[in-house]
Tab-separated table of C-alpha atoms and ligand atoms in Angstrom:
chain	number	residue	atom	x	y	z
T	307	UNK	CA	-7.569	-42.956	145.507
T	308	UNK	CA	-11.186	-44.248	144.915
T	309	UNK	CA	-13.213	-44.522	142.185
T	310	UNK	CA	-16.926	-45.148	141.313
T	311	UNK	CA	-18.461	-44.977	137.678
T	312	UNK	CA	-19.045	-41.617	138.572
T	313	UNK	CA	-17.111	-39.988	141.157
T	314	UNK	CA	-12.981	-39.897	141.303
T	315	UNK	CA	-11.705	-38.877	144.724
T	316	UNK	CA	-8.014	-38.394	145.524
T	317	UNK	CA	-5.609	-37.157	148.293
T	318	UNK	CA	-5.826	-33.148	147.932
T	319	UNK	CA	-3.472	-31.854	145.315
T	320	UNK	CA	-0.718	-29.264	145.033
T	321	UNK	CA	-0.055	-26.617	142.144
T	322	UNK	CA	3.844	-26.486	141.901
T	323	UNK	CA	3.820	-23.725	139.596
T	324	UNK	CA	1.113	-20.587	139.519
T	325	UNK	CA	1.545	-17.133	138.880
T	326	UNK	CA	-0.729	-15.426	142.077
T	327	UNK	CA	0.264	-11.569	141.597
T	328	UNK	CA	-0.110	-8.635	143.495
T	329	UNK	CA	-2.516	-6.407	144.939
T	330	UNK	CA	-6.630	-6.253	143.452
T	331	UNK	CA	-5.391	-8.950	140.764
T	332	UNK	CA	-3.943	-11.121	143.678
T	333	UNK	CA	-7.376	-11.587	145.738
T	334	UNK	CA	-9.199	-11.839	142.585
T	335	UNK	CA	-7.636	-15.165	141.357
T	336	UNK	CA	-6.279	-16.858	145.001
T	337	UNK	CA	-9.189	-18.066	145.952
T	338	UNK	CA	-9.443	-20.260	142.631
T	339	UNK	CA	-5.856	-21.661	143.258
T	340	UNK	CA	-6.784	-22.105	147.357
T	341	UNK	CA	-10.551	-23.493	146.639
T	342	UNK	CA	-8.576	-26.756	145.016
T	343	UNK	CA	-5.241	-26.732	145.752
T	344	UNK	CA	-3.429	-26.997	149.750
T	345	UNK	CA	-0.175	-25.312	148.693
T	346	UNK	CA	1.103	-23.817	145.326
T	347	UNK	CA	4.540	-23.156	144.577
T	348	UNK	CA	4.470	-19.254	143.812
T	349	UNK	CA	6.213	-17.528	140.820
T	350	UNK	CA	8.417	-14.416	141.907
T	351	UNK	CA	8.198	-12.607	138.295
T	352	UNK	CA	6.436	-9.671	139.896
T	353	UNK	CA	7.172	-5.829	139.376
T	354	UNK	CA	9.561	-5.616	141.014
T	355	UNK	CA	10.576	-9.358	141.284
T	356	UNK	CA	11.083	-11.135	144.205
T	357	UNK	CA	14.846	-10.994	144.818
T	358	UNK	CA	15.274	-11.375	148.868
T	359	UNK	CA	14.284	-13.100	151.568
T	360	UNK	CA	12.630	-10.323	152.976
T	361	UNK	CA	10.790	-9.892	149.707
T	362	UNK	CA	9.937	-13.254	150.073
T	363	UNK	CA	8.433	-13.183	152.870
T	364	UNK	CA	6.697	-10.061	152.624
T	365	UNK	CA	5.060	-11.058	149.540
T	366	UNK	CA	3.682	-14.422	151.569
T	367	UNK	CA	2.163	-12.197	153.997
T	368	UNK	CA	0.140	-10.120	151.702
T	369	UNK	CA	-0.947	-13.578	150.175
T	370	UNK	CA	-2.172	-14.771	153.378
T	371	UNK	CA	-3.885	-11.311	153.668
T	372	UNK	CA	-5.522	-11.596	150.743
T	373	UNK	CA	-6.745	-15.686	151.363
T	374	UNK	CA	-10.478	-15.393	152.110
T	375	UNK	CA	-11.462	-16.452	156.015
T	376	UNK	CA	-11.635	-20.229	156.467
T	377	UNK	CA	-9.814	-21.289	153.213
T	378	UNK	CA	-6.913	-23.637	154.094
T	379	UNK	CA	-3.732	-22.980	151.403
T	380	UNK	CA	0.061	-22.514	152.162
T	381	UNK	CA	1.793	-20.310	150.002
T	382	UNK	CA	5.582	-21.694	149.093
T	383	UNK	CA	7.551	-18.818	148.042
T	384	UNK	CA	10.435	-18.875	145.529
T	385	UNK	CA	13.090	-16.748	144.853
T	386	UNK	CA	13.567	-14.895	141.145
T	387	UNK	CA	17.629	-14.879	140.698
T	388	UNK	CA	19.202	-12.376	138.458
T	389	UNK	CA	22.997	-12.157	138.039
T	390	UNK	CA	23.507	-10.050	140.625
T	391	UNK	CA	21.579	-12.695	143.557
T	392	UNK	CA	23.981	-13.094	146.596
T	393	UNK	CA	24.154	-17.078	147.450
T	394	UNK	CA	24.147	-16.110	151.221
T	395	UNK	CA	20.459	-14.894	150.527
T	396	UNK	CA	19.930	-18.263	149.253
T	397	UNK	CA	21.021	-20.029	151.717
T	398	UNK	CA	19.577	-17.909	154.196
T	399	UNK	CA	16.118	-18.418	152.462
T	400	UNK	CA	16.369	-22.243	152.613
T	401	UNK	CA	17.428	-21.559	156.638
T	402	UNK	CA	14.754	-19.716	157.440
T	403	UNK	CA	12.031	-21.912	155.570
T	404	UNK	CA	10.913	-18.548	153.791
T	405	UNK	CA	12.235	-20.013	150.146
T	406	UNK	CA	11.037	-23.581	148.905
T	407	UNK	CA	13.213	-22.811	145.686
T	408	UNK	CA	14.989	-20.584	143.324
T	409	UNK	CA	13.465	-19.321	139.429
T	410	UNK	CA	16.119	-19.346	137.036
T	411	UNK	CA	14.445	-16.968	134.623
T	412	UNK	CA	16.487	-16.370	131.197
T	413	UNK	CA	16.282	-12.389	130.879
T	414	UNK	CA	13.368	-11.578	128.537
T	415	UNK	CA	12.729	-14.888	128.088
T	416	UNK	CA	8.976	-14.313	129.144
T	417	UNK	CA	6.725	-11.913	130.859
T	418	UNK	CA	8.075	-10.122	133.898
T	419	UNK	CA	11.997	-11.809	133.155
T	420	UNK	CA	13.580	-8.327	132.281
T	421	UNK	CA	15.477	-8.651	135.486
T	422	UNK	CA	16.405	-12.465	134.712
T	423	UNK	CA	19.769	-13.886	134.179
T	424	UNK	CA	21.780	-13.363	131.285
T	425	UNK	CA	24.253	-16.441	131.468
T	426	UNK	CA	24.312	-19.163	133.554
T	427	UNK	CA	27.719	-18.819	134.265
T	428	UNK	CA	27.237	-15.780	135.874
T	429	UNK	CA	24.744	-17.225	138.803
T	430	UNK	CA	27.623	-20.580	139.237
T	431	UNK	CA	28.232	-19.890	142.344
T	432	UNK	CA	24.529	-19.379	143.932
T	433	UNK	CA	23.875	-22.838	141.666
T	434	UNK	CA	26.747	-24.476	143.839
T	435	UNK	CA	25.369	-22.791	147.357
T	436	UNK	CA	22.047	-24.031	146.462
T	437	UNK	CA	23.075	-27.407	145.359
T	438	UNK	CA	25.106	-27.549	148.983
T	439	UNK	CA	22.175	-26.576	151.035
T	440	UNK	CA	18.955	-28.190	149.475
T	441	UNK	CA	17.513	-25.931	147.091
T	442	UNK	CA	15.667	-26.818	144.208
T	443	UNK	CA	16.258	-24.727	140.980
T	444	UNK	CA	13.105	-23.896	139.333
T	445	UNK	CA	13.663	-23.494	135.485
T	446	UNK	CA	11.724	-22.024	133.138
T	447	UNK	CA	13.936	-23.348	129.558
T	448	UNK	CA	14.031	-21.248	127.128
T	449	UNK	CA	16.897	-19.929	125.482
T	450	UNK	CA	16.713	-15.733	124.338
T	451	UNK	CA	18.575	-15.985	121.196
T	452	UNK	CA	16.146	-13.944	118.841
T	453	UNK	CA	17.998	-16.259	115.834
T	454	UNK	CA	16.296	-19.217	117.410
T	455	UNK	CA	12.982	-20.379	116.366
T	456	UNK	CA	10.633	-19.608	118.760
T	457	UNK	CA	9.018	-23.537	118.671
T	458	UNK	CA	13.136	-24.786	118.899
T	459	UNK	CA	13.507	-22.883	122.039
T	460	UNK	CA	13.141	-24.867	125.090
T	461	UNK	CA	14.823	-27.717	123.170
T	462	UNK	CA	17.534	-25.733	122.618
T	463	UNK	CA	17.795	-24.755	125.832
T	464	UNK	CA	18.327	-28.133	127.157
T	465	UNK	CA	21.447	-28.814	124.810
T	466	UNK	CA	23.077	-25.407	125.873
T	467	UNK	CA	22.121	-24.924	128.884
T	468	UNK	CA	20.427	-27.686	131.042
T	469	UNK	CA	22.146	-30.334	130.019
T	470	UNK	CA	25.461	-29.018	130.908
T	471	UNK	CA	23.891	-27.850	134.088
T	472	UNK	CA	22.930	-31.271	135.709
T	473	UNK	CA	26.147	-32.739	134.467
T	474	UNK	CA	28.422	-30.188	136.211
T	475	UNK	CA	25.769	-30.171	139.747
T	476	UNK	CA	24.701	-33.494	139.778
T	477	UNK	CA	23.470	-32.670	143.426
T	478	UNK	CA	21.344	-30.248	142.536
T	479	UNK	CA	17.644	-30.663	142.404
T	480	UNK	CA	15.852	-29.313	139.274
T	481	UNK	CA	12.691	-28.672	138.362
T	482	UNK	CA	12.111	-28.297	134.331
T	483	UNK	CA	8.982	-25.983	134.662
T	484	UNK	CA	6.299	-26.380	131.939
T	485	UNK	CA	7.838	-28.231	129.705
T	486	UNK	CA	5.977	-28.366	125.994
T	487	UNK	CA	8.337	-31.039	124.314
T	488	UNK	CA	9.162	-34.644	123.323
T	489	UNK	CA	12.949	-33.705	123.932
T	490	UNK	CA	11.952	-32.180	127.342
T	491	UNK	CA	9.690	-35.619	128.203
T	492	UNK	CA	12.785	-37.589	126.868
T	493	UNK	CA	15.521	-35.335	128.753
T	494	UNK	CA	13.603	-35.508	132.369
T	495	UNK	CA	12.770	-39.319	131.821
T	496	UNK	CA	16.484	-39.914	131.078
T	497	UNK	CA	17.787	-37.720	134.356
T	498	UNK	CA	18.819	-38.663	137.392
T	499	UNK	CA	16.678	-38.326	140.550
T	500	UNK	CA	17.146	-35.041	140.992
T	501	UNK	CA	15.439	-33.959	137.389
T	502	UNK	CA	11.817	-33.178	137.418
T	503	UNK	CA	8.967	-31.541	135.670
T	504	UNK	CA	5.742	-29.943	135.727
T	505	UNK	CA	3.330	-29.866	132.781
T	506	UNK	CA	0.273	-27.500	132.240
T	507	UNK	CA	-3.146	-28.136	131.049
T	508	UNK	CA	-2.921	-26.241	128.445
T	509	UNK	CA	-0.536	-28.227	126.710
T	510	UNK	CA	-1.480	-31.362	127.645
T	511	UNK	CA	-4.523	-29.990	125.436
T	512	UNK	CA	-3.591	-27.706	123.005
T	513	UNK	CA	-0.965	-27.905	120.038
T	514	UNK	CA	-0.330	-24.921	118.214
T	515	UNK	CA	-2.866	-25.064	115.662
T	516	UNK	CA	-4.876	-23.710	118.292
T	517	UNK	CA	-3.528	-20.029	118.462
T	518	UNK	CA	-4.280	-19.702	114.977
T	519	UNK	CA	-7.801	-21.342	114.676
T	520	UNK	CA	-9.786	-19.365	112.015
T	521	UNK	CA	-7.499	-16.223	113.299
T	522	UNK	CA	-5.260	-15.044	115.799
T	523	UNK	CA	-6.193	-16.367	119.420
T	524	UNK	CA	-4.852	-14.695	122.094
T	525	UNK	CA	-6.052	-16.473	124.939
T	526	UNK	CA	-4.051	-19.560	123.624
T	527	UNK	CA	-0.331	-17.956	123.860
T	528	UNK	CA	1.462	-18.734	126.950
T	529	UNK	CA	5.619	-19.109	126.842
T	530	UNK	CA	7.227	-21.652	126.361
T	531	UNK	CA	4.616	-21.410	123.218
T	532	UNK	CA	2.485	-24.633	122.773
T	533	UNK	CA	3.928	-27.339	120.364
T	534	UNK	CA	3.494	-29.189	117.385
T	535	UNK	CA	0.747	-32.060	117.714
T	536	UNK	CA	3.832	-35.028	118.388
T	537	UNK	CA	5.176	-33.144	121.557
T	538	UNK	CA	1.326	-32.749	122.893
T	539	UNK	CA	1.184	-36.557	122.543
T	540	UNK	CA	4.587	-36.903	124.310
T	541	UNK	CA	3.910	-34.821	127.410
T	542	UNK	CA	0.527	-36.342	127.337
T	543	UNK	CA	2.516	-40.488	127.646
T	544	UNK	CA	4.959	-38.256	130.616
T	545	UNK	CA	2.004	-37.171	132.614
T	546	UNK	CA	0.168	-40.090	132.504
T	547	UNK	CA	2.674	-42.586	132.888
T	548	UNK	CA	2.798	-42.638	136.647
T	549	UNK	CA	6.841	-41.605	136.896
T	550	UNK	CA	7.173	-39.812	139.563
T	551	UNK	CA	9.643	-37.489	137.592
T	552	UNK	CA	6.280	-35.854	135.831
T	553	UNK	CA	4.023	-33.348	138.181
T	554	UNK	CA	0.973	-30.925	138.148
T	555	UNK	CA	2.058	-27.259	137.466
T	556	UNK	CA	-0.478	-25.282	136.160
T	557	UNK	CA	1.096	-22.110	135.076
T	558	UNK	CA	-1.815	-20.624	135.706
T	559	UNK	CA	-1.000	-17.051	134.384
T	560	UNK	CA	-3.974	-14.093	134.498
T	561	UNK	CA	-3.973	-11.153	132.654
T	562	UNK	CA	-6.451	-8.950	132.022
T	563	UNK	CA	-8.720	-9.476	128.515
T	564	UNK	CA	-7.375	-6.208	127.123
T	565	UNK	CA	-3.611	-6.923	127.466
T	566	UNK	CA	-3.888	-10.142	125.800
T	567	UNK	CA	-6.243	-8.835	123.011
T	568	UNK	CA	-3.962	-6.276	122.255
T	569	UNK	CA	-1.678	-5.463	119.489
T	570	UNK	CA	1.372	-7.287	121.809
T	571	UNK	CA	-0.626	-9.161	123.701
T	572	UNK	CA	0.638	-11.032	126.808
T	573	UNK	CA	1.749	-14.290	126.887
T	574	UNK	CA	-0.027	-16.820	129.715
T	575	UNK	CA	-2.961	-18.509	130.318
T	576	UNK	CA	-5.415	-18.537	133.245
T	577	UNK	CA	-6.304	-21.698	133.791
T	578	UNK	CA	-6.636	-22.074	137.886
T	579	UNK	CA	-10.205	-21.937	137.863
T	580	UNK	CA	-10.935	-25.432	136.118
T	581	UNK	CA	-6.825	-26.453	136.649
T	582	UNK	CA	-8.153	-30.410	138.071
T	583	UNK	CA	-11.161	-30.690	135.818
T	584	UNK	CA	-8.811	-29.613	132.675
T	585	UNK	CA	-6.346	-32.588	133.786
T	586	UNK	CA	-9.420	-34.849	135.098
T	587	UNK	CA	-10.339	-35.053	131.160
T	588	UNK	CA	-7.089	-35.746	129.588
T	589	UNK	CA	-6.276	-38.645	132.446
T	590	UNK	CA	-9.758	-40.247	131.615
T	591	UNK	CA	-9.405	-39.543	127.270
T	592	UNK	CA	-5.806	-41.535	127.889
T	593	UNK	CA	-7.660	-44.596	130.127
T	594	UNK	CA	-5.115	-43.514	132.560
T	595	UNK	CA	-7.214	-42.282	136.032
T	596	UNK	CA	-5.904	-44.516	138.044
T	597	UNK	CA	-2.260	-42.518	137.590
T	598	UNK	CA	-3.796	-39.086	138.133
T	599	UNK	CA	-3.377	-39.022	141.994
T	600	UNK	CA	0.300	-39.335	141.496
T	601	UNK	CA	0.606	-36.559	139.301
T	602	UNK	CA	-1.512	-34.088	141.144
T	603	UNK	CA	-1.272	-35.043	144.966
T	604	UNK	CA	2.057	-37.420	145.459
T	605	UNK	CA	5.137	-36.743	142.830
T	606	UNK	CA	5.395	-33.174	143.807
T	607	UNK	CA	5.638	-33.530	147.150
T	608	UNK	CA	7.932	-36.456	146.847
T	609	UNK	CA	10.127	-34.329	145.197
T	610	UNK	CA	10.313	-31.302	147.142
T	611	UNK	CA	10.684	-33.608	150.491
T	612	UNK	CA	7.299	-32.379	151.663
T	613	UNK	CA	4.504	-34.573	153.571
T	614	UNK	CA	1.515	-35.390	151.224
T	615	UNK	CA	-1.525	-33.686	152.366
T	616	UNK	CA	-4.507	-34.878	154.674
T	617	UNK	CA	-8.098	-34.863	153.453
T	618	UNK	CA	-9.128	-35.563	149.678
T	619	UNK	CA	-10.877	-33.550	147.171
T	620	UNK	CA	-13.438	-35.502	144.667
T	621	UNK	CA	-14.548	-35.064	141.284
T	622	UNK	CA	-17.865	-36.143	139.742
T	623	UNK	CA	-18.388	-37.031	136.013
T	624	UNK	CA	-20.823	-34.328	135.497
T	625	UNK	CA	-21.279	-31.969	132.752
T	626	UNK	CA	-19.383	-28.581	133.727
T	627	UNK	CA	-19.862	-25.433	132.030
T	628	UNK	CA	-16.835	-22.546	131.849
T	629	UNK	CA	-17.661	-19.256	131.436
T	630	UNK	CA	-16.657	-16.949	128.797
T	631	UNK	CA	-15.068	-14.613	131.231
T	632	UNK	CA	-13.994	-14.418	135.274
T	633	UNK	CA	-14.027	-11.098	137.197
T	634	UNK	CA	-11.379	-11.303	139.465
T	635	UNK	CA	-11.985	-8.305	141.933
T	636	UNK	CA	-12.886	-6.070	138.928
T	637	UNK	CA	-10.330	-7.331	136.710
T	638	UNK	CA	-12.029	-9.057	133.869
T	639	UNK	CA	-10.031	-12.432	132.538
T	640	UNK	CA	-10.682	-14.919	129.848
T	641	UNK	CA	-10.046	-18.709	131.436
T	642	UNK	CA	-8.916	-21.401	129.738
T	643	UNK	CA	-11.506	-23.798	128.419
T	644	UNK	CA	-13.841	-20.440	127.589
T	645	UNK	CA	-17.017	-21.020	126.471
T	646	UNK	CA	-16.525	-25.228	126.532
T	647	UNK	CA	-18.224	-27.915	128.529
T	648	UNK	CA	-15.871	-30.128	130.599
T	649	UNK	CA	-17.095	-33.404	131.821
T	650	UNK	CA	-15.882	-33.186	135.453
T	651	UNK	CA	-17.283	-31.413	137.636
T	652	UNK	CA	-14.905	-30.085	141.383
T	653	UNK	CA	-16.886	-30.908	144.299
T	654	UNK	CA	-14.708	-29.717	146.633
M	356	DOR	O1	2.946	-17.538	129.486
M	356	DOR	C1	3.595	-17.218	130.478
M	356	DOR	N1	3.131	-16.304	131.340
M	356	DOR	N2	4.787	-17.775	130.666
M	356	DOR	C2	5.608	-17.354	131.637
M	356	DOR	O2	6.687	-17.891	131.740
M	356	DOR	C3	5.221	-16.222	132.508
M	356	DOR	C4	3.778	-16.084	132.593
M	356	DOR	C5	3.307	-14.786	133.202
M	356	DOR	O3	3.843	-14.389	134.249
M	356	DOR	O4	2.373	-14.176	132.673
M	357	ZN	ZN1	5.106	-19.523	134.907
């Protein structure tokens, strides 16, 4: 990493978590993703999900299709298990390079999870194949029970589910996906290894004041649902504290402006177009710059056994403005940061 007064450059990052799509959608947003990222880690929650390795693969291809000529990004594709996933396939994803890991999706925990699992017990034995052969689990922690509070979800989660989960597999290699609280910080900091996380912009900015600023605000609901103002301030000391356990996952999530202003409006937040200037600000508001190449470019890898990558992008301290809206090949999306000023600018 170097830094001048004005400029911050650093190895090129990853995104191990980002929601690409399909079809017009798909080429609309990649090239936000690609334009500042070398490889993203790519959420299988599509209609229908991506269950096989075939899937798998065939779903990479149309990405690649879709990557404008000359941009340099490698897809890494993950499997969506449901109760009914075979742990042959698994294995046989992790053989043929095709999977980098497996989405343990809760069934209607979140958008596109209909096809999810509905207990961990019934998925054991794919946990145990996957532990065997090398294959991270990707979690996104929530538990379904509608008598939970929707703010105690993830942290109930971890005492039902993922606790008892790394105990029983202590081989396997976890990732806690977006995690929005102090428990979740305190639970990954206190794990083995094997126990990682990624953390959003979004909540490294937002509590949940902000989806009810001066009325309901749409474009600031993502699952799991941002926190009270303590847990922002606890994922904010993860990120920035230069453990390797904590890395950059944006969750970037489009959807179009009319199905999140909508009467059941969709939860995610599209954040990929500003992802490194959105972290940029809240490594330089906690003094902590010199631990934001770790986070973005180095843990991740680390973790997933993958080389870092050559080359570097830079940032310059430079007044950046977001627009209000993005067309992504006709699709019109609101991006996070609408409407602000960020004080990075991505120079590529
Ligand atoms: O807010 C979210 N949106 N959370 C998820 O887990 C899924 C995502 C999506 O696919 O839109
Ligand atoms: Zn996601």
């Amino acid at each position: 990493m170097t830094s001048t007064a004005n400029r911050l450059t650093i190895r090129r990052p990853d995104d191990w978590h980002v929601h690409l799509r399909d079809g017009a959608v798909l080429a609309g947003v990649l090239p936000y993703t690609a334009r500042q990222f070398a490889r993203a880690i790519v959420m299988p929650n599509l209609s229908p999900p991506v269950t096989t390795v075939a899937a798998g693969a065939a779903y990479r291809e149309r990405i690649m299709a879709a990557l404008p000529a000359g941009m340099d990004f490698t897809p890494l594709m993950v499997a969506y298990l449901t109760d009914g996933t075979d742990p042959e396939e698994m294995a046989r994803g992790k053989e043929t390079g095709v999977f980098t890991g497996a989405k343990l999706y809760p069934a209607h925990a979140t958008t596109g999870s209909a096809h999810g699992v509905t207990d961990v017990a019934n998925i054991r034995k794919v946990l145990e194949r996957m532990e065997q052969v090398g294959l991270p689990l990707l979690v996104h922690g929530e538990v379904t029970d509608a008598h939970v509070d929707i703010f105690d979800r993830e942290a109930v989660f971890i005492d039902r589910v993922l606790a008892p989960l790394v105990r029983d597999l202590p081989g396997l290699r976890v990732v806690f996906e977006h995690i929005t609280t102090a428990e979740a910080a305190q639970f990954v900091a206190e794990s083995g290894p094997n126990v990682a996380a990624t953390i959003t912009p979004q909540h490294l900015h937002i509590n949940r004041n902000a989806i009810f600023a001066g009325g309901i605000r749409p474009h600031m609901y993502c699952l799991p649902i941002a926190k009270r103002e303590h847990h922002r301030l606890a994922l904010r000391k993860a990120a920035t504290s230069g453990s390797p356990k904590f890395f950059l996952g944006t969750d970037t999530a489009p959807h179009a402006v009319g199905a999140k202003e909508a009467a059941c409006g969709c939860a995610g937040i599209f954040n990929a177009p500003y992802a490194l200037e959105s972290y940029a600000a809240v490594f330089e508001e906690e003094g902590a710059l010199d631990k934001f190449e770790g986070f973005a470019s180095l843990h991740g890898p680390a973790f997933y056994g993958l080389p870092v990558n050559e080359g570097t992008v830079t940032l310059e301290k430079a007044p950046c403005a977001v627009p209000e809206v993005i067309d992504a090949n006709g699709t019109p999306i609101v991006p996070f940061h609408a409407g602000e000023e960020l004080g990075w600018r991505f120079l590529g």
